[in-house]
XYZ file of C-alpha atoms in Angstrom:
761
model
C 206.876 -98.049 190.196
C 203.203 -100.008 192.779
C 202.566 -98.493 196.378
C 204.530 -100.587 198.261
C 207.661 -100.254 195.918
C 206.538 -96.102 196.518
C 207.073 -96.530 199.919
C 210.212 -98.275 199.712
C 212.087 -96.136 198.278
C 210.472 -92.991 200.266
C 212.920 -94.575 203.242
C 215.628 -95.698 201.543
C 215.918 -92.092 200.317
C 216.117 -90.950 203.634
C 217.712 -94.281 205.575
C 220.554 -94.245 202.931
C 223.499 -93.537 202.571
C 223.687 -91.646 205.292
C 219.983 -91.305 208.080
C 218.430 -87.831 207.227
C 218.674 -84.744 204.589
C 221.060 -82.305 205.900
C 224.041 -82.031 207.971
C 226.395 -79.900 209.946
C 229.532 -79.139 207.965
C 233.100 -76.920 209.327
C 233.704 -73.642 207.702
C 236.725 -73.453 209.305
C 239.720 -75.041 208.450
C 241.308 -77.925 210.827
C 243.583 -79.807 209.944
C 246.335 -78.872 212.296
C 246.431 -78.353 216.414
C 246.879 -75.125 215.321
C 244.271 -74.438 213.921
C 242.433 -76.781 216.602
C 243.685 -74.277 218.912
C 241.898 -71.221 217.147
C 238.557 -73.580 217.425
C 238.759 -74.588 220.963
C 240.587 -73.890 223.791
C 242.943 -71.474 224.010
C 241.604 -69.751 221.307
C 237.478 -69.722 221.310
C 238.510 -67.673 224.719
C 239.116 -64.106 223.064
C 235.573 -64.242 220.600
C 233.788 -65.431 223.572
C 235.408 -62.116 225.827
C 234.299 -59.368 222.382
C 230.368 -61.286 223.100
C 230.371 -61.058 226.360
C 231.683 -57.573 225.608
C 229.572 -56.691 223.350
C 225.835 -59.085 222.626
C 225.898 -57.483 218.998
C 229.603 -59.509 218.007
C 228.028 -62.241 217.875
C 226.728 -61.659 214.468
C 230.613 -60.576 213.773
C 232.006 -64.015 215.376
C 229.764 -66.883 215.040
C 226.814 -68.651 212.398
C 223.683 -67.308 214.456
C 223.091 -64.900 211.237
C 223.190 -67.118 209.124
C 220.712 -69.827 211.575
C 217.413 -70.234 211.553
C 215.491 -72.640 213.457
C 212.475 -74.772 211.793
C 210.237 -75.530 214.666
C 207.451 -77.429 215.333
C 204.861 -79.681 217.411
C 204.405 -81.707 214.917
C 200.663 -80.986 215.521
C 199.560 -80.401 211.818
C 202.085 -81.263 209.469
C 201.973 -81.297 206.154
C 198.353 -82.896 205.367
C 199.891 -86.001 208.389
C 197.816 -84.150 210.646
C 198.933 -84.490 214.856
C 201.412 -86.921 214.164
C 204.216 -86.201 216.940
C 207.394 -84.152 217.350
C 209.673 -86.807 215.829
C 207.858 -88.064 213.661
C 207.818 -84.033 212.074
C 211.316 -84.813 211.178
C 211.113 -85.643 208.128
C 209.122 -82.716 206.921
C 211.729 -80.198 208.927
C 214.772 -81.407 207.596
C 212.619 -81.211 203.997
C 212.459 -77.031 204.606
C 215.872 -76.949 206.171
C 217.147 -78.147 202.227
C 214.789 -75.785 200.798
C 216.261 -73.179 203.103
C 219.628 -73.879 202.067
C 218.909 -74.528 198.188
C 217.399 -71.474 197.407
C 219.349 -69.144 199.851
C 222.563 -70.602 201.193
C 220.639 -70.339 205.156
C 221.942 -72.249 207.497
C 218.726 -74.729 209.593
C 218.451 -76.684 212.535
C 215.334 -78.428 212.857
C 213.257 -78.223 216.446
C 211.345 -80.848 217.146
C 209.609 -79.644 220.716
C 207.665 -82.210 222.688
C 203.990 -79.870 224.120
C 201.207 -79.265 222.891
C 201.541 -76.151 225.714
C 201.067 -72.396 224.197
C 202.930 -71.085 226.886
C 205.322 -74.908 226.579
C 206.072 -73.726 223.363
C 206.844 -70.428 223.738
C 208.615 -70.723 226.396
C 210.966 -73.004 224.752
C 211.337 -71.194 221.800
C 212.514 -67.586 223.779
C 215.155 -70.121 225.655
C 216.954 -71.202 222.805
C 216.546 -68.104 220.443
C 219.959 -66.825 221.483
C 221.175 -69.831 218.912
C 219.227 -68.540 215.948
C 219.193 -65.131 213.821
C 215.690 -66.252 212.491
C 212.326 -68.421 213.427
C 210.777 -70.425 210.929
C 207.486 -71.982 212.752
C 205.934 -74.576 210.756
C 202.902 -76.852 211.313
C 201.166 -76.101 213.825
C 198.043 -76.744 214.149
C 194.987 -72.983 214.084
C 194.428 -71.292 216.599
C 197.267 -72.230 218.522
C 199.421 -71.264 216.313
C 197.794 -67.850 215.753
C 198.951 -67.155 219.452
C 202.661 -68.436 219.479
C 203.274 -66.880 216.467
C 201.615 -63.193 218.018
C 203.746 -63.617 221.503
C 206.893 -64.650 219.723
C 207.164 -61.800 217.411
C 205.918 -59.704 220.056
C 208.825 -61.299 222.912
C 212.009 -62.161 220.675
C 214.476 -59.518 218.538
C 214.907 -61.956 215.714
C 212.885 -62.922 212.558
C 209.983 -65.134 213.589
C 207.460 -66.228 210.487
C 204.407 -68.667 210.419
C 205.164 -69.888 206.592
C 202.185 -72.027 206.459
C 200.255 -69.655 207.824
C 202.257 -66.494 205.719
C 203.881 -67.962 202.733
C 201.042 -68.591 200.864
C 199.909 -65.572 201.566
C 202.329 -63.202 200.381
C 202.634 -65.809 197.060
C 198.705 -65.612 196.141
C 198.707 -62.055 196.922
C 201.771 -60.920 194.203
C 198.920 -63.205 192.395
C 196.592 -61.674 193.182
C 197.804 -58.320 191.526
C 198.196 -59.232 189.086
C 195.598 -60.686 187.889
C 193.157 -58.555 189.024
C 195.044 -56.042 186.522
C 194.285 -58.382 183.361
C 190.908 -58.709 184.700
C 190.557 -55.098 184.691
C 189.493 -55.290 188.212
C 190.880 -53.097 191.450
C 190.913 -54.662 195.194
C 188.324 -52.186 196.152
C 186.069 -53.061 193.847
C 186.169 -56.805 194.405
C 183.988 -59.367 195.469
C 186.215 -62.331 197.288
C 185.116 -65.833 197.983
C 187.093 -68.088 200.419
C 186.537 -71.113 200.465
C 188.364 -72.400 204.028
C 188.775 -70.836 207.689
C 192.396 -72.047 208.538
C 195.699 -70.091 209.138
C 196.499 -70.419 205.657
C 192.784 -68.773 204.901
C 193.166 -66.146 207.363
C 196.400 -64.721 206.781
C 195.840 -64.639 202.533
C 192.519 -62.406 204.071
C 194.797 -59.900 206.095
C 197.011 -59.322 203.139
C 194.612 -58.674 200.535
C 192.855 -56.282 202.563
C 196.387 -54.221 203.071
C 196.037 -54.353 199.244
C 192.539 -53.021 199.322
C 190.287 -55.722 199.087
C 187.230 -53.821 201.777
C 186.779 -56.494 204.238
C 182.659 -56.322 203.624
C 183.857 -58.090 199.809
C 185.377 -61.069 202.321
C 183.049 -64.501 202.013
C 184.241 -67.099 204.124
C 184.071 -70.510 204.501
C 184.819 -73.230 206.214
C 183.694 -77.099 206.325
C 180.328 -76.687 207.401
C 179.401 -73.299 205.478
C 179.446 -69.238 205.870
C 181.318 -68.018 208.601
C 178.305 -66.314 210.382
C 178.056 -63.988 213.537
C 175.339 -65.834 215.504
C 178.160 -69.277 214.988
C 179.640 -69.422 218.797
C 182.461 -72.392 217.579
C 184.426 -69.495 215.711
C 187.699 -68.355 216.941
C 188.499 -65.203 217.762
C 190.538 -64.019 214.443
C 187.672 -66.077 212.585
C 185.023 -64.252 213.964
C 186.708 -61.197 212.411
C 185.898 -62.777 208.977
C 181.662 -63.114 209.609
C 178.954 -62.190 208.359
C 176.051 -60.967 210.109
C 173.746 -62.489 207.930
C 171.329 -66.130 206.977
C 173.470 -68.892 205.749
C 174.155 -69.117 202.501
C 175.985 -71.732 200.065
C 179.008 -71.621 198.268
C 177.678 -72.003 194.984
C 174.774 -68.862 195.293
C 177.784 -66.571 196.593
C 180.257 -67.484 194.112
C 177.854 -65.095 191.405
C 178.309 -62.250 191.077
C 182.170 -62.829 192.621
C 184.946 -61.657 190.659
C 187.556 -63.551 192.760
C 187.617 -67.935 194.615
C 190.361 -68.318 196.954
C 190.856 -72.126 197.247
C 192.360 -73.509 200.743
C 190.034 -76.570 201.965
C 189.598 -79.551 199.690
C 189.021 -80.938 195.913
C 186.589 -81.096 193.747
C 184.097 -78.282 195.267
C 183.955 -76.194 192.500
C 181.787 -77.001 189.811
C 181.364 -76.001 186.063
C 178.186 -74.645 187.072
C 179.163 -72.642 190.089
C 182.356 -70.858 187.881
C 179.681 -70.084 185.249
C 178.107 -68.055 187.687
C 181.274 -65.657 188.755
C 181.658 -62.310 187.283
C 183.100 -61.224 183.595
C 187.283 -62.841 184.362
C 186.836 -64.207 187.514
C 190.053 -64.751 189.090
C 190.019 -68.140 190.833
C 193.033 -69.872 193.368
C 192.310 -73.085 194.075
C 195.795 -74.016 195.872
C 194.429 -77.099 197.196
C 196.242 -79.833 196.880
C 196.998 -82.623 195.804
C 193.767 -81.966 194.111
C 192.610 -78.120 193.409
C 188.903 -76.895 194.448
C 188.308 -77.172 190.605
C 190.264 -79.189 188.362
C 192.329 -76.725 185.693
C 191.567 -78.661 182.576
C 187.746 -78.403 183.321
C 187.875 -74.359 184.826
C 189.604 -73.096 181.465
C 187.044 -75.625 179.264
C 184.572 -73.394 180.527
C 185.548 -70.094 180.808
C 187.929 -68.899 178.232
C 188.183 -65.413 180.304
C 189.564 -67.389 183.575
C 192.635 -66.531 185.229
C 193.249 -69.274 187.511
C 196.079 -70.764 189.804
C 196.601 -73.733 191.665
C 199.045 -75.449 193.920
C 200.007 -77.985 191.449
C 203.549 -78.001 189.352
C 202.170 -79.376 186.383
C 199.816 -76.546 185.493
C 200.707 -72.536 185.173
C 200.734 -70.140 188.081
C 201.576 -72.927 190.627
C 201.601 -70.733 194.171
C 204.217 -72.202 195.629
C 205.617 -71.093 198.776
C 209.235 -71.614 197.799
C 208.921 -68.159 195.751
C 209.099 -67.027 199.278
C 210.009 -67.803 202.598
C 213.908 -68.456 201.421
C 214.256 -64.915 200.215
C 211.953 -63.387 203.055
C 213.977 -64.532 205.465
C 217.063 -63.879 203.363
C 216.811 -60.243 203.205
C 215.605 -60.449 206.827
C 218.903 -61.432 208.267
C 220.919 -59.892 205.957
C 219.811 -56.400 207.783
C 219.173 -58.716 211.037
C 215.869 -57.842 211.173
C 214.216 -57.456 214.379
C 211.103 -58.743 213.235
C 208.879 -60.052 209.943
C 206.740 -56.887 209.963
C 204.051 -56.371 207.490
C 206.173 -54.146 204.885
C 208.199 -56.343 205.007
C 205.697 -58.742 203.317
C 203.964 -56.207 201.661
C 207.384 -55.753 199.771
C 208.090 -59.800 198.513
C 204.451 -59.022 197.720
C 205.005 -56.525 195.411
C 208.391 -57.922 194.448
C 207.175 -60.903 193.366
C 204.068 -59.207 191.811
C 206.560 -56.575 189.812
C 208.895 -59.985 188.923
C 206.301 -61.520 187.105
C 206.249 -58.895 184.047
C 210.024 -58.355 183.504
C 211.360 -59.807 180.626
C 211.924 -63.530 181.783
C 215.983 -65.681 181.153
C 216.833 -67.939 178.490
C 217.489 -70.517 181.536
C 213.596 -69.929 182.696
C 212.509 -70.477 179.451
C 214.351 -73.971 179.208
C 213.534 -75.103 182.470
C 209.719 -75.153 181.569
C 209.843 -75.973 178.113
C 208.405 -72.230 176.865
C 209.497 -69.909 173.260
C 208.860 -67.413 175.857
C 207.513 -67.275 179.042
C 205.561 -63.583 178.992
C 203.135 -61.911 181.302
C 199.931 -63.352 181.090
C 196.925 -65.087 181.915
C 199.252 -67.809 182.289
C 202.144 -66.267 183.732
C 201.963 -64.404 186.840
C 204.196 -64.826 189.110
C 207.650 -66.506 188.538
C 208.948 -69.628 188.250
C 210.730 -71.434 191.447
C 213.380 -72.222 189.365
C 213.972 -68.060 188.244
C 217.622 -67.629 189.183
C 216.757 -63.672 189.819
C 213.990 -64.467 193.238
C 216.915 -64.224 195.270
C 218.354 -61.308 193.962
C 215.109 -59.133 193.313
C 213.145 -60.752 196.834
C 215.490 -60.281 199.192
C 216.653 -57.225 198.557
C 213.173 -56.087 198.489
C 212.453 -57.053 202.110
C 215.514 -55.901 202.891
C 215.077 -52.324 201.828
C 211.364 -52.779 203.795
C 213.115 -53.636 206.682
C 215.346 -50.976 207.323
C 212.664 -48.646 206.302
C 209.936 -49.929 208.754
C 213.004 -49.265 211.489
C 213.533 -52.830 212.490
C 217.041 -53.192 210.705
C 219.577 -53.457 212.994
C 222.971 -53.506 209.719
C 221.167 -51.462 207.528
C 223.086 -52.131 203.880
C 224.522 -49.554 202.563
C 225.705 -50.464 198.673
C 222.658 -52.505 196.938
C 225.203 -53.728 193.635
C 227.695 -55.453 195.941
C 224.418 -56.944 198.117
C 222.671 -58.372 194.865
C 226.035 -59.521 193.727
C 226.663 -61.485 196.867
C 223.190 -62.651 196.540
C 223.915 -64.005 192.777
C 226.870 -65.729 194.189
C 224.822 -67.981 197.313
C 223.183 -69.066 194.120
C 226.200 -71.440 192.763
C 226.116 -74.001 195.751
C 222.963 -76.737 194.013
C 221.724 -78.528 191.512
C 219.269 -75.426 190.511
C 220.317 -76.493 187.220
C 219.822 -80.172 187.238
C 216.264 -79.256 188.077
C 215.553 -77.698 185.926
C 216.588 -79.874 182.867
C 214.832 -82.016 183.570
C 211.798 -79.656 184.410
C 212.244 -78.953 180.607
C 212.273 -82.862 179.794
C 209.445 -83.304 181.737
C 206.901 -81.360 179.283
C 207.558 -82.893 175.873
C 209.361 -86.757 177.342
C 210.849 -88.150 174.126
C 211.318 -92.299 172.774
C 214.652 -93.528 174.768
C 215.938 -96.805 173.579
C 217.779 -98.607 176.654
C 220.370 -100.445 174.913
C 221.259 -102.632 177.810
C 218.126 -103.356 179.774
C 218.777 -106.488 181.035
C 221.648 -105.208 183.269
C 219.544 -103.957 186.833
C 221.247 -100.422 187.826
C 220.060 -99.027 183.345
C 217.116 -100.837 184.448
C 216.091 -98.748 187.645
C 217.630 -95.764 185.201
C 214.953 -96.692 183.073
C 212.037 -96.947 185.521
C 212.990 -93.769 186.798
C 212.583 -92.300 183.672
C 209.655 -93.575 183.143
C 207.805 -93.051 186.263
C 208.999 -89.422 187.083
C 207.183 -88.816 183.097
C 210.962 -87.593 181.778
C 211.416 -90.425 179.074
C 209.362 -93.139 177.065
C 211.642 -96.043 177.833
C 212.023 -98.752 175.026
C 214.484 -101.485 176.650
C 216.540 -103.593 174.608
C 217.653 -106.853 175.782
C 216.950 -110.454 177.074
C 213.171 -110.181 177.881
C 213.388 -113.187 179.858
C 215.838 -111.326 182.435
C 213.648 -107.853 182.246
C 210.957 -108.581 182.825
C 211.928 -110.815 185.815
C 214.513 -108.268 186.666
C 211.164 -105.764 186.807
C 209.419 -107.855 189.204
C 212.170 -107.421 191.394
C 212.106 -103.479 190.561
C 208.496 -103.860 190.528
C 208.408 -101.881 187.953
C 205.191 -103.073 186.616
C 204.303 -100.154 183.540
C 203.609 -100.992 180.666
C 206.859 -100.374 178.468
C 207.870 -101.672 175.186
C 210.734 -104.719 175.720
C 212.243 -105.221 172.239
C 215.451 -108.679 171.934
C 217.028 -107.780 168.752
C 217.941 -111.413 168.610
C 214.369 -112.808 169.368
C 212.906 -114.743 166.082
C 209.829 -112.076 166.241
C 212.302 -109.151 165.206
C 213.064 -110.564 162.401
C 211.770 -108.418 159.871
C 212.638 -105.503 162.080
C 216.800 -106.912 161.953
C 216.223 -107.134 158.051
C 215.007 -104.147 157.146
C 217.271 -102.386 159.892
C 219.956 -104.619 157.892
C 219.361 -103.600 154.190
C 219.284 -99.903 155.343
C 222.749 -100.216 156.784
C 224.340 -102.103 154.336
C 222.555 -99.229 151.867
C 225.245 -97.030 153.155
C 227.616 -98.702 154.016
C 228.502 -101.408 151.143
C 231.132 -98.713 149.417
C 233.144 -98.881 152.887
C 233.864 -102.766 152.903
C 230.109 -104.496 154.486
C 228.059 -106.481 152.990
C 224.895 -107.620 153.432
C 225.455 -110.795 155.699
C 227.494 -108.384 157.557
C 224.837 -105.760 158.273
C 222.637 -108.589 159.375
C 225.041 -109.935 162.452
C 225.541 -107.056 163.240
C 222.098 -105.771 163.754
C 222.130 -108.629 166.072
C 223.605 -106.398 168.368
C 222.054 -104.164 171.117
C 223.822 -100.790 170.344
C 223.575 -101.101 166.856
C 220.247 -102.004 166.444
C 219.430 -99.285 168.859
C 221.243 -96.582 166.513
C 218.865 -97.841 163.639
C 215.091 -98.057 166.094
C 217.044 -94.344 165.825
C 218.372 -93.965 162.332
C 214.591 -94.825 160.904
C 212.646 -92.648 163.604
C 211.308 -96.140 165.805
C 212.925 -93.872 168.675
C 214.182 -90.324 168.905
C 216.945 -91.442 171.077
C 219.062 -93.406 172.583
C 221.377 -94.278 175.488
C 223.530 -96.983 175.998
C 227.290 -97.699 177.242
C 227.266 -98.476 180.853
C 228.924 -102.287 180.656
C 231.127 -101.633 177.239
C 234.234 -99.580 176.900
C 233.093 -95.699 175.662
C 235.242 -96.585 171.968
C 233.255 -99.193 171.542
C 229.873 -97.865 172.137
C 230.620 -95.425 170.162
C 231.974 -97.016 167.056
C 228.520 -97.671 165.672
C 226.996 -94.942 166.433
C 229.649 -92.416 164.462
C 229.228 -95.499 161.501
C 225.060 -95.833 161.356
C 224.296 -92.171 163.017
C 227.340 -89.525 161.911
C 227.691 -86.017 162.538
C 225.049 -83.416 162.071
C 224.291 -81.288 159.289
C 227.377 -79.124 158.718
C 229.827 -80.675 161.850
C 233.271 -81.701 161.025
C 233.685 -82.508 164.222
C 231.648 -84.985 167.336
C 233.288 -83.986 170.547
C 232.185 -84.190 174.113
C 231.284 -81.540 177.273
C 230.576 -82.318 180.574
C 228.188 -80.077 182.611
C 230.318 -80.470 186.407
C 226.934 -78.699 189.083
C 230.377 -76.932 191.117
C 230.122 -74.631 193.603
C 230.668 -71.728 191.930
C 227.582 -72.833 189.378
C 227.283 -75.427 186.270
C 231.054 -75.438 184.416
C 231.009 -77.408 180.460
C 234.434 -79.311 180.628
C 235.199 -79.872 176.734
C 236.132 -82.511 174.646
C 235.852 -84.704 177.888
C 236.146 -88.224 176.046
C 235.835 -88.116 171.873
C 239.594 -86.472 170.691
C 242.697 -87.453 171.811
C 244.579 -84.376 170.351
C 242.951 -82.214 168.799
C 244.397 -79.925 166.663
C 243.879 -75.634 167.295
C 241.028 -75.200 163.978
C 239.551 -78.856 165.961
C 239.165 -77.062 169.711
C 238.039 -73.616 168.304
C 235.223 -76.292 166.299
C 235.157 -77.413 169.931
C 234.465 -74.755 172.137
C 231.770 -73.134 169.211
C 230.104 -76.578 170.197
C 230.002 -76.434 173.565
C 228.864 -72.836 173.682
C 225.859 -73.889 171.339
C 224.973 -76.256 174.003
C 225.636 -73.804 176.811
C 223.323 -72.105 175.488
C 220.027 -74.782 175.113
C 220.339 -75.013 178.928
C 219.907 -71.305 179.157
C 223.980 -70.170 180.093
C 225.705 -67.897 178.943
C 228.767 -68.847 177.256
C 231.990 -67.318 178.972
C 234.775 -69.644 177.896
C 238.149 -69.979 178.832
C 240.883 -71.751 176.406
C 243.131 -73.524 179.695
C 246.931 -74.259 179.249
C 249.540 -74.655 181.358
C 250.843 -71.224 180.233
C 249.464 -67.529 180.114
C 248.767 -65.487 177.584
C 252.932 -66.287 175.687
C 253.791 -66.906 178.392
C 255.254 -70.491 177.088
C 256.612 -71.256 173.163
C 256.434 -74.776 173.504
C 253.372 -76.311 170.323
C 251.055 -77.266 172.932
C 250.354 -73.874 174.231
C 250.602 -72.585 171.033
C 247.731 -74.135 169.833
C 245.966 -73.103 172.516
C 247.127 -69.281 171.343
C 246.163 -70.157 167.664
C 242.519 -71.736 168.377
C 242.292 -68.436 169.839
C 242.492 -66.426 167.375
C 240.196 -68.069 165.372
C 237.388 -68.085 167.168
C 238.031 -63.572 167.749
C 238.689 -63.617 164.072
C 235.709 -66.037 163.165
C 233.317 -65.336 166.036
C 233.652 -62.270 167.427
C 230.855 -62.685 169.807
C 231.984 -65.432 172.030
C 233.124 -64.183 175.351
C 236.112 -66.460 175.259
C 240.171 -65.824 175.381
C 242.537 -67.531 176.155
C 245.325 -69.957 177.081
C 245.234 -69.327 180.006
C 246.134 -71.481 183.836
C 243.010 -72.767 184.766
C 243.624 -71.247 187.961
C 243.808 -67.130 186.924
C 240.601 -68.577 184.576
C 238.276 -69.698 187.161
C 240.082 -66.378 189.773
C 238.048 -63.557 188.504
C 240.806 -61.743 190.677
C 243.501 -62.859 189.940
C 242.213 -62.127 186.277
C 242.053 -59.027 186.667
C 245.199 -58.298 188.839
C 247.185 -60.131 186.278
C 246.297 -60.320 182.987
C 243.077 -56.753 182.623
C 243.175 -56.382 178.693
C 241.429 -60.361 178.841
C 238.310 -61.204 177.391
C 238.053 -62.279 180.176
C 238.526 -59.986 183.018
C 235.495 -58.949 185.182
C 233.299 -62.374 184.063
C 232.776 -65.941 185.688
C 234.500 -67.878 183.190
C 231.035 -71.085 182.971
C 232.684 -73.505 180.025
C 235.962 -74.664 179.655
C 237.921 -75.839 177.164
C 241.058 -78.067 177.467
C 244.015 -78.677 175.017
C 244.040 -82.415 174.811
C 241.567 -85.437 176.517
C 244.341 -86.142 178.523
C 243.689 -83.235 181.043
C 240.044 -82.894 180.019
C 239.029 -86.275 180.924
C 241.210 -86.222 183.594
C 239.840 -83.448 185.021
C 236.052 -83.968 185.047
C 236.629 -87.826 186.432
C 238.924 -85.667 189.964
C 236.291 -83.534 190.584
C 233.579 -85.906 190.711
C 235.306 -87.834 192.645
C 237.728 -85.974 194.905
C 234.926 -83.104 195.341
C 232.027 -85.584 194.570
C 230.338 -83.251 192.292
C 226.959 -83.898 190.196
C 228.785 -84.520 186.554
C 226.235 -85.021 183.353
C 228.215 -86.501 180.652
C 229.840 -87.342 178.594
C 226.873 -85.048 176.594
C 228.039 -85.563 172.471
C 227.986 -82.556 169.797
C 227.877 -82.488 166.507
C 226.074 -85.584 166.139
C 223.396 -86.593 163.467
C 220.762 -88.015 166.130
C 220.516 -87.816 170.102
C 223.192 -90.291 171.066
C 224.345 -90.410 174.642
C 226.880 -92.564 175.972
C 227.404 -93.198 179.419
C 231.097 -93.760 180.825
C 231.360 -97.622 181.970
C 229.957 -97.968 185.757
C 227.592 -95.223 185.022
C 225.782 -94.701 188.202
C 222.380 -95.087 188.431
C 221.331 -91.091 188.938
C 224.199 -90.553 186.111
C 222.434 -92.605 183.536
C 218.724 -90.835 184.498
C 220.795 -87.444 183.991
C 221.597 -88.817 180.269
C 218.776 -89.730 179.405
C 217.096 -86.522 180.161
C 219.901 -85.168 178.344
C 218.851 -87.361 175.555
C 215.723 -86.113 176.096
C 216.655 -82.333 175.897
C 218.443 -83.116 172.207
C 215.693 -84.223 170.810
C 213.339 -81.796 171.754
C 216.264 -79.115 170.261
C 216.275 -81.513 167.291
C 212.499 -81.585 166.243
C 213.317 -77.706 167.061
C 215.340 -77.785 163.975
C 213.394 -79.694 161.997
C 210.772 -78.182 162.155
C 212.137 -74.730 161.420
C 213.428 -76.018 158.409
């Protein structure tokens, strides 16, 4: 995509279908006059009077306790500089989005039109009663230091300038683990800091709490080493100024143990790196270009321990590892401030988490066989679902221990369960599987590429490096549409009907005829079929000229499935082909099967569909908890349709005793743990969170997933084909661009998984 196309896409994303990225939604019923009379006049007077009696009741009766203000004046925005309050609003909305999806914290973004420190402080103080916490953002130094200091002192709610402390907290956690791996002590190391802004000073301050000595910290700005005879330094910079003659960055790095980069790209050479002490620790955090290129650094020093700010290298120092969970913990105990003890608790929690066994879904997300604590894994990954239940409680405990908590937690197990429940309302799974696909992109055929939406999907997977698209269709039309979209990449375009494809068509036809000649297919029939895109695409995958395919945007599902079953067929030992849909629900990811193929499966077939769905769930790092759903509960009906489910469950209990599965059960009991435990405590599902539903027939499965998708706007990925010999995935007729991108991502993951099995055999 060219620069202008990217610009248009970014603007369209922010403008459509609704301007902006966040919104306010009601949390109470409002359908009837009674509801409205409670929400507003006269019912609203009662909580108002209770709050007037005791101001702390505001946390009981309003949203204050889960509401954070993200506040800026737009003077230091995201590498854009002083662009003003209005221009900073998209960034603040983006920060609000991150708060919500990572920690379920609501946000109002506030843009203040003043550069005067006193006016800014007074404005924030005047609106502070609205909020449970305040996140200062993108305010230029040195004003940001004074603003934060004053607000922390003068307000009784948590205040933090994330630009300063976020990087400090995450990098300090990384430093603890890097020092351990390097067999060095904080009090002994020489630290060189390139950069002297708010983040650099916050980092140095926090490192000193870890034990790094002031005299061992050498800080540089764009003009060189901070020295005492420099009158232009701020008061905070002065404390890191040295009473020595200026020396170059290259000179000071000789024998240095740690390099902290918070400045600009490519200012550190290989020669400088070679001059550092054994087992050097280099955190090159300038973005998007680090102070030294990652590949250059690891080639130069095999003993290096390195982190960057980039997601495509190990050890990303990413503020999202910190601020959502720090505020979560602070809000949950109603802390009056975020103090040094709470920041250090977050540091130690993050450092400790990196040493724990990594959940399979995190390995899945990063395409790793097994992430293990070491030089390439010194801080947790942003997609680690444990962050909220580890960091937030650590911060909350520190708030209580340091005397700033007004609402102490007494039941920590219950609190951690509540935190994990908050994770259900976002699409982390989708981000995780996309990230895994990017680790090893595969060649995916788009069989209907002359249709605009299909081509858009191919463009996205190419530009996001999710897959290597192969475009099938009329070349002339595809090229014209690519120009319209600004899709100027060098991708393979194939027209199966084109004369230039004669030899390949003939080769595919002979291979097809060879496998079907005893089933009434002539060579002429095979040659004719190879002019059709779906057959041609299937043969490309069959003979290894592509790794997978996606199709079905313009044709009915059965029409597209037929050639796939004929040409590719079932996987080894698979007796049935089925589909599952991965639904991104408010309670977390849910697998629904079979949504597209088997109209009325037998009990044995249902059991096999359950086993296949369980394997698919594990491919995504989800341990399946399966409910075999029905209109009946555990024998309450003798109808054959209910008995079929019971027989399937009996088969699974006998042949797959390790699988957590039960039924027959009605869907409300399956999805409501309290109801299930009360009425059916004997069930294998009692006390567990069901994440997989196996339906008795195609009607119920297909209708359910489409109702969820359309009525509740639940994102659906699927139908995901299970039991096929090759990675083949078929869209539902009229699938959206987003759905096609998701299916292409699944095709890549499927190809990765099948490649692993092939290599292990």
